[in-house]
Short mmCIF file of C-alpha atoms in Angstrom, two decimals:
data_model
loop_
_atom_site.label_atom_id
_atom_site.label_comp_id
_atom_site.label_asym_id
_atom_site.label_seq_id
_atom_site.Cartn_x
_atom_site.Cartn_y
_atom_site.Cartn_z
CA MET P 1 58.39 7.61 26.76
CA THR P 2 57.60 3.93 27.08
CA TYR P 3 54.68 1.88 25.87
CA GLU P 4 52.76 -1.13 26.90
CA ILE P 5 52.78 -3.31 23.81
CA PRO P 6 49.26 -4.67 23.62
CA GLU P 7 48.73 -8.39 23.23
CA VAL P 8 46.60 -9.04 20.18
CA PRO P 9 44.80 -12.31 19.58
CA GLY P 10 46.23 -13.96 16.48
CA GLU P 11 49.58 -12.26 16.77
CA GLU P 12 52.77 -13.34 18.42
CA LYS P 13 53.50 -11.57 21.66
CA VAL P 14 56.05 -8.85 21.06
CA VAL P 15 58.86 -8.91 23.58
CA ILE P 16 61.59 -6.29 23.52
CA THR P 17 64.22 -6.37 26.21
CA GLY P 18 67.23 -4.30 27.11
CA GLU P 19 67.72 -0.56 27.28
CA THR P 20 65.44 0.25 24.39
CA ALA P 21 62.51 -1.88 25.56
CA GLY P 22 59.30 -0.11 24.61
CA VAL P 23 60.87 2.96 23.01
CA TRP P 24 61.67 3.78 19.44
CA PRO P 25 65.36 3.23 18.75
CA LEU P 26 67.74 6.15 18.51
CA TRP P 27 69.29 7.39 15.25
CA GLU P 28 72.23 9.73 14.81
CA VAL P 29 71.57 12.58 12.40
CA PHE P 30 74.04 14.13 9.99
CA VAL P 31 73.09 17.21 7.99
CA ARG P 32 74.77 18.71 4.95
CA ALA P 33 74.31 22.46 5.17
CA LYS P 34 74.86 23.05 1.47
CA ARG P 35 76.37 21.43 -1.56
CA GLY P 36 80.11 20.92 -1.29
CA LEU P 37 80.18 20.68 2.50
CA ASN P 38 80.40 17.50 4.55
CA HIS P 39 77.53 16.05 6.47
CA ILE P 40 77.96 17.16 10.08
CA HIS P 41 76.61 15.38 13.13
CA VAL P 42 73.84 17.53 14.59
CA GLY P 43 72.11 15.29 17.11
CA SER P 44 69.80 12.31 17.32
CA VAL P 45 66.14 11.38 16.93
CA HIS P 46 63.90 8.51 17.93
CA ALA P 47 62.20 6.65 15.09
CA ALA P 48 60.76 3.24 14.35
CA ASP P 49 62.63 2.83 11.07
CA ALA P 50 65.12 4.59 8.80
CA GLU P 51 62.46 6.25 6.68
CA THR P 52 60.74 7.89 9.65
CA ALA P 53 64.14 8.70 11.13
CA VAL P 54 64.89 10.83 8.05
CA GLN P 55 61.49 12.50 8.30
CA ASN P 56 61.89 13.15 12.03
CA ALA P 57 65.38 14.52 11.44
CA ARG P 58 63.96 16.83 8.77
CA ASP P 59 61.36 18.19 11.18
CA THR P 60 63.73 18.42 14.12
CA TYR P 61 66.94 19.74 12.58
CA THR P 62 66.22 21.38 9.21
CA ARG P 63 63.01 23.31 9.79
CA ARG P 64 64.91 26.58 9.60
CA TYR P 65 66.51 25.54 6.30
CA GLU P 66 69.71 24.31 7.95
CA GLY P 67 70.32 21.63 5.36
CA VAL P 68 69.92 20.19 1.91
CA SER P 69 70.67 16.54 2.72
CA ILE P 70 70.27 14.25 5.72
CA TRP P 71 71.95 11.00 6.71
CA VAL P 72 70.71 8.90 9.58
CA VAL P 73 72.56 6.01 11.14
CA ALA P 74 71.17 3.70 13.82
CA SER P 75 72.97 4.77 17.00
CA ALA P 76 73.51 1.10 17.84
CA GLU P 77 75.56 0.78 14.65
CA ILE P 78 78.06 3.44 15.69
CA HIS P 79 81.31 2.09 17.09
CA THR P 80 83.29 4.42 19.26
CA SER P 81 86.82 4.71 20.56
CA ASP P 82 87.34 4.20 24.27
CA ASP P 83 90.05 4.49 26.93
CA SER P 84 90.90 8.02 25.94
CA ALA P 85 94.09 8.15 28.04
CA ALA P 86 95.79 5.40 26.05
CA MET P 87 94.19 6.36 22.76
CA PHE P 88 94.92 10.05 22.55
CA GLU P 89 97.10 11.37 25.34
CA PRO P 90 100.34 10.00 23.83
CA PHE P 91 99.93 12.57 21.06
CA ALA P 92 99.69 15.50 23.45
CA ASP P 93 103.48 15.98 23.73
CA LYS P 94 104.35 15.61 20.03
CA PRO P 95 103.75 19.07 18.66
CA TYR P 96 106.50 18.48 16.03
CA ARG P 97 103.97 16.36 14.16
CA HIS P 98 102.26 19.56 13.19
CA PRO P 99 103.67 20.71 9.86
CA THR P 100 103.78 24.25 11.27
CA PHE P 101 106.58 23.17 13.63
CA TYR P 102 109.16 23.39 10.87
CA GLU P 103 110.56 26.54 9.35
CA ILE P 104 109.81 26.60 5.69
CA PRO P 105 112.74 27.84 3.57
CA ASP P 106 111.92 30.96 1.57
CA GLU P 107 112.75 29.20 -1.71
CA VAL P 108 109.82 26.82 -1.21
CA GLY P 109 107.45 29.68 -1.64
CA GLN P 110 103.76 29.24 -1.10
CA LEU P 111 102.88 25.66 -0.17
CA MET V 1 24.67 32.32 2.46
CA THR V 2 23.86 34.79 -0.28
CA ALA V 3 25.61 34.42 -3.63
CA PRO V 4 28.53 36.84 -3.93
CA THR V 5 28.64 39.49 -6.62
CA ALA V 6 31.15 38.99 -9.46
CA ALA V 7 33.71 41.05 -7.55
CA GLY V 8 32.99 39.04 -4.41
CA VAL V 9 33.72 35.65 -5.99
CA LEU V 10 37.48 35.74 -5.52
CA PRO V 11 37.60 36.82 -1.84
CA THR V 12 34.85 34.35 -0.94
CA TYR V 13 36.69 31.59 -2.79
CA VAL V 14 40.04 32.41 -1.17
CA LEU V 15 38.31 32.54 2.22
CA ARG V 16 37.18 28.93 1.95
CA LEU V 17 40.68 27.79 1.04
CA ALA V 18 42.02 29.63 4.07
CA ASP V 19 39.32 28.30 6.42
CA ASP V 20 40.23 24.69 5.56
CA LEU V 21 43.83 25.39 6.52
CA LEU V 22 43.15 27.37 9.68
CA ILE V 23 40.71 24.87 11.14
CA ASN V 24 42.98 21.97 10.24
CA ALA V 25 45.94 23.73 11.85
CA GLN V 26 43.90 24.24 15.02
CA ARG V 27 42.90 20.57 15.10
CA LEU V 28 46.49 19.43 14.58
CA SER V 29 47.81 21.73 17.27
CA GLU V 30 45.47 20.05 19.77
CA PHE V 31 47.84 17.10 19.42
CA ILE V 32 50.77 19.07 20.80
CA THR V 33 51.83 17.55 24.16
CA ARG V 34 49.85 14.43 23.24
CA GLY V 35 52.10 12.95 20.54
CA PRO V 36 53.33 9.37 20.77
CA GLU V 37 56.93 10.62 20.64
CA LEU V 38 58.46 14.06 20.78
CA GLU V 39 59.67 13.77 17.18
CA GLU V 40 56.26 12.85 15.81
CA GLU V 41 54.68 15.65 17.76
CA LEU V 42 57.11 18.07 16.18
CA ALA V 43 56.27 16.71 12.74
CA ILE V 44 52.57 17.32 13.38
CA ALA V 45 53.26 20.78 14.77
CA ASN V 46 55.27 21.57 11.64
CA THR V 47 52.38 20.57 9.42
CA ALA V 48 50.06 22.73 11.53
CA LEU V 49 52.43 25.68 11.19
CA ASP V 50 52.69 25.19 7.43
CA ASN V 51 48.89 25.22 7.18
CA LEU V 52 48.64 28.24 9.44
CA GLY V 53 51.24 30.10 7.39
CA VAL V 54 49.34 29.61 4.15
CA ALA V 55 46.05 30.45 5.87
CA GLN V 56 47.53 33.70 7.12
CA GLN V 57 48.70 34.71 3.65
CA LEU V 58 45.28 33.92 2.23
CA TYR V 59 43.41 35.84 4.98
CA GLU V 60 45.62 38.82 4.37
CA TYR V 61 44.80 38.58 0.69
CA VAL V 62 41.08 38.41 1.49
CA SER V 63 41.46 41.49 3.66
CA GLU V 64 43.23 43.28 0.82
CA LEU V 65 40.60 42.22 -1.73
CA GLU V 66 37.87 43.50 0.58
CA GLY V 67 39.60 46.88 0.74
CA GLY V 68 40.81 46.45 4.30
CA ALA V 69 37.35 46.40 5.89
CA ARG V 70 38.63 43.72 8.31
CA THR V 71 42.13 42.55 9.16
CA ALA V 72 43.33 38.97 8.72
CA ASP V 73 43.13 38.49 12.50
CA GLU V 74 39.57 39.76 12.62
CA ILE V 75 38.60 37.35 9.85
CA ALA V 76 40.16 34.44 11.73
CA PHE V 77 39.17 35.26 15.29
CA LEU V 78 35.96 37.25 15.15
CA ARG V 79 33.74 35.36 12.74
CA ALA V 80 30.96 33.13 14.04
CA GLU V 81 30.57 29.45 13.27
CA ARG V 82 28.11 29.97 10.41
CA GLU V 83 30.53 32.36 8.72
CA PHE V 84 33.25 29.72 8.44
CA THR V 85 33.23 27.92 5.11
CA ASN V 86 35.76 25.16 5.81
CA CYS V 87 34.93 21.63 4.75
CA LEU V 88 33.49 19.33 7.41
CA LEU V 89 36.49 16.98 7.26
CA VAL V 90 38.95 19.34 8.96
CA GLU V 91 36.70 20.06 11.94
CA GLN V 92 36.28 16.38 12.83
CA PRO V 93 37.74 15.51 16.24
CA HIS V 94 40.24 12.75 16.86
CA ALA V 95 40.20 10.08 19.53
CA ASP V 96 43.51 8.50 18.64
CA PHE V 97 46.51 8.79 16.37
CA ALA V 98 44.85 6.88 13.53
CA ASP V 99 42.09 9.53 13.40
CA VAL V 100 44.69 12.31 13.15
CA MET V 101 46.54 10.56 10.35
CA GLY V 102 43.38 9.50 8.51
CA ARG V 103 42.01 13.05 8.46
CA GLN V 104 45.37 14.43 7.43
CA PHE V 105 45.83 11.78 4.75
CA PHE V 106 42.52 12.60 3.04
CA LEU V 107 43.23 16.33 3.25
CA ASP V 108 46.84 16.08 2.07
CA ALA V 109 45.78 13.93 -0.88
CA TRP V 110 43.29 16.66 -1.78
CA HIS V 111 45.85 19.44 -1.39
CA CYS V 112 48.30 17.49 -3.57
CA GLU V 113 45.75 17.86 -6.39
CA LEU V 114 44.31 21.27 -5.54
CA TRP V 115 47.44 23.39 -5.11
CA PRO V 116 49.22 22.30 -8.31
CA ALA V 117 45.98 23.03 -10.19
CA LEU V 118 45.78 26.48 -8.59
CA GLU V 119 49.37 27.23 -9.57
CA SER V 120 47.97 28.08 -12.99
CA SER V 121 45.27 30.32 -11.51
CA GLY V 122 44.75 33.53 -13.47
CA ASP V 123 45.07 35.37 -10.17
CA ALA V 124 48.79 35.99 -9.64
CA THR V 125 48.66 36.16 -5.83
CA LEU V 126 46.68 32.96 -5.51
CA ALA V 127 49.00 31.21 -7.97
CA ALA V 128 52.05 32.25 -5.95
CA VAL V 129 50.58 31.03 -2.67
CA ALA V 130 49.56 27.78 -4.38
CA ALA V 131 53.11 27.17 -5.59
CA LYS V 132 54.43 27.39 -2.03
CA ALA V 133 51.57 25.32 -0.61
CA ALA V 134 51.99 22.62 -3.27
CA LYS V 135 55.55 21.90 -2.12
CA GLU V 136 54.46 21.71 1.49
CA ALA V 137 51.52 19.46 0.62
CA ARG V 138 53.77 16.93 -1.09
CA TYR V 139 55.76 16.51 2.09
CA HIS V 140 52.68 16.42 4.31
CA PHE V 141 51.27 13.68 2.12
CA ARG V 142 54.45 11.65 2.31
CA HIS V 143 54.25 11.87 6.10
CA SER V 144 50.54 11.09 6.54
CA ALA V 145 50.42 8.42 3.80
CA GLY V 146 53.51 6.85 5.36
CA TRP V 147 51.65 6.46 8.64
CA VAL V 148 48.51 5.14 6.97
CA ILE V 149 50.64 2.48 5.27
CA ARG V 150 52.61 1.70 8.40
CA LEU V 151 49.50 1.34 10.54
CA GLY V 152 47.45 -0.43 7.87
CA ASP V 153 50.21 -2.90 7.10
CA GLY V 154 51.25 -3.11 10.76
CA THR V 155 49.63 -5.22 13.44
CA VAL V 156 46.05 -6.50 13.60
CA GLU V 157 45.28 -3.77 16.13
CA SER V 158 46.85 -0.91 14.15
CA ALA V 159 45.13 -2.00 10.94
CA LYS V 160 41.79 -2.20 12.75
CA ARG V 161 42.13 1.31 14.15
CA MET V 162 43.37 2.79 10.87
CA GLN V 163 40.49 1.24 8.94
CA ARG V 164 38.00 2.41 11.56
CA ALA V 165 39.34 5.96 11.29
CA LEU V 166 39.08 5.94 7.48
CA ASN V 167 35.56 4.52 7.61
CA THR V 168 34.44 7.19 10.08
CA LEU V 169 35.93 10.05 8.10
CA TRP V 170 34.92 8.84 4.65
CA LYS V 171 31.52 10.52 4.68
CA PHE V 172 33.26 13.91 4.95
CA THR V 173 35.52 13.42 1.94
CA GLY V 174 32.90 13.80 -0.78
CA GLU V 175 32.59 17.49 0.05
CA LEU V 176 36.22 18.09 -0.94
CA THR V 177 35.56 17.29 -4.57
CA THR V 178 31.97 18.52 -4.80
CA ALA V 179 31.62 21.77 -6.73
CA ASP V 180 29.10 24.37 -5.65
CA GLU V 181 28.04 27.57 -7.39
CA LEU V 182 30.99 29.54 -6.01
CA ASP V 183 33.55 26.95 -7.19
CA ARG V 184 32.06 26.98 -10.67
CA ARG V 185 32.07 30.77 -10.85
CA ALA V 186 35.66 30.98 -9.58
CA ALA V 187 36.68 28.37 -12.15
CA ALA V 188 34.81 30.22 -14.90
CA GLN V 189 36.67 33.43 -13.97
CA GLY V 190 39.93 31.53 -14.29
CA SER V 191 40.96 32.25 -10.70
CA GLY V 192 39.77 29.00 -9.10
CA VAL V 193 39.41 25.35 -10.05
CA ASP V 194 36.32 23.20 -10.21
CA PRO V 195 36.98 20.56 -7.49
CA SER V 196 34.94 17.94 -9.33
CA ASP V 197 37.59 18.02 -12.08
CA LEU V 198 40.10 16.73 -9.50
CA GLN V 199 37.84 14.03 -8.10
CA ALA V 200 39.28 11.14 -10.14
CA ALA V 201 42.88 12.11 -9.38
CA TRP V 202 42.13 12.36 -5.67
CA GLN V 203 40.43 8.98 -5.66
CA ASP V 204 43.36 7.36 -7.52
CA ARG V 205 45.87 8.87 -5.13
CA VAL V 206 43.96 7.68 -2.07
CA GLY V 207 43.22 4.26 -3.58
CA GLU V 208 46.83 3.61 -4.48
CA MET V 209 48.01 4.29 -0.93
CA LEU V 210 45.23 2.30 0.73
CA ASP V 211 46.09 -0.58 -1.55
CA GLU V 212 49.68 -0.44 -0.40
CA ALA V 213 48.47 -0.20 3.20
CA GLN V 214 46.33 -3.31 2.67
CA LEU V 215 43.32 -1.29 3.75
CA THR V 216 39.96 -1.04 2.06
CA VAL V 217 38.61 2.07 0.39
CA PRO V 218 35.42 2.65 2.41
CA ALA V 219 32.22 1.84 0.56
CA ASP V 220 30.40 4.76 -1.00
CA ARG V 221 27.47 5.85 1.08
CA TYR V 222 25.92 9.04 2.39
CA GLN V 223 28.26 11.99 1.98
CA ALA V 224 27.77 14.91 4.35
CA THR V 225 28.06 18.44 2.97
CA GLY V 226 27.23 21.90 4.26
CA GLY V 227 30.56 23.24 5.45
CA ARG V 228 30.97 25.39 2.35
CA SER V 229 27.74 27.20 3.15
CA GLY V 230 28.42 27.50 6.87
CA ARG V 231 26.34 24.54 8.05
CA HIS V 232 28.80 22.63 10.21
CA THR V 233 28.91 19.55 12.39
CA GLU V 234 28.56 20.09 16.14
CA HIS V 235 32.34 20.01 16.53
CA LEU V 236 33.25 23.34 14.94
CA GLY V 237 31.62 25.50 17.61
CA HIS V 238 33.70 23.86 20.34
CA LEU V 239 36.86 24.27 18.30
CA LEU V 240 36.14 27.97 17.70
CA ALA V 241 35.34 28.55 21.37
CA GLU V 242 38.86 27.46 22.22
CA MET V 243 40.57 29.08 19.24
CA GLN V 244 38.83 32.44 19.58
CA PHE V 245 38.67 32.65 23.36
CA MET V 246 41.48 35.18 23.83
CA GLN V 247 40.18 37.64 21.25
CA ARG V 248 36.63 37.31 22.56
CA ALA V 249 37.63 37.71 26.21
CA TYR V 250 40.15 40.48 25.61
CA PRO V 251 39.02 42.28 22.45
CA GLY V 252 41.85 43.84 20.48
CA MET V 253 44.53 42.20 22.59
CA GLU V 254 47.95 41.74 21.04
CA TRP V 255 50.87 39.62 22.07
#
């Protein structure tokens, strides 16, 4: 949804350009299901600021008691890996890097 | 409205608590598909559902107290306008988002005082419902007060609209904290609270937020009352026509 930002006498004209022009910015939402677990990425919400992002995340993702804690991070602040062929494919043929590849001598017992 | 007998005080008192919530829930749900953003719409719908949930519990309790003469659904969907005892505030229509938030802000501030007070009601069922509702009210207030502050301390335009909404609604807020005969009798029985005892706390709560929002507490002037005795503004009838249509058109229908 986009808005016309009204021009108000006495106020500077608000100009927002780029992809997010006229929409609330996007925030990534992480929810901790219960104490002792990690926050897990569950999705994203639109919000004008961090405080409303937490509230919107609460109403969007925890209304069935899915969580006890919420983190939000501005989506624009997330840096991602790219070029997946070069980044990850070299590891595809190195199964010996899994510790399960080796036989564990009986004497070692339970690791 | 005739004064209830001693045994009728509690159900009549619970009924007015429930009516406030049901009518407010109906008003809020009118905003669904009209929210400024999907997320905000969901937040408003959640508040409406919270209100509706408490209203349902209270109507069921009224039905039980009355000995099952009418079901909760019949109480909600088959009473006429004059039989509703909700406060005038909740039936007020909204033209824009500031009206929705202003109405909700005044009501949430009231519920933040009312429900904790009712947690120590001598009536165990009412106290239990109040405990649940008090938690919900605290969150609702954080949400609505947050918007009042954001709009009040926002742009010239948003502050103008927020102030206009508060000014328009102000004359319906006095009724919240005005005690009538039923309130006093419910308080004397130990099951209810006298709303005038909560007046100062409500005013402080509202004043503190409006201060932060850089808005003005509207000047005291004429305060409209009548909702508690079934004398409503012209808006309630229209709201009920929409809310009750299905049960009126198809009596006894179920989903």
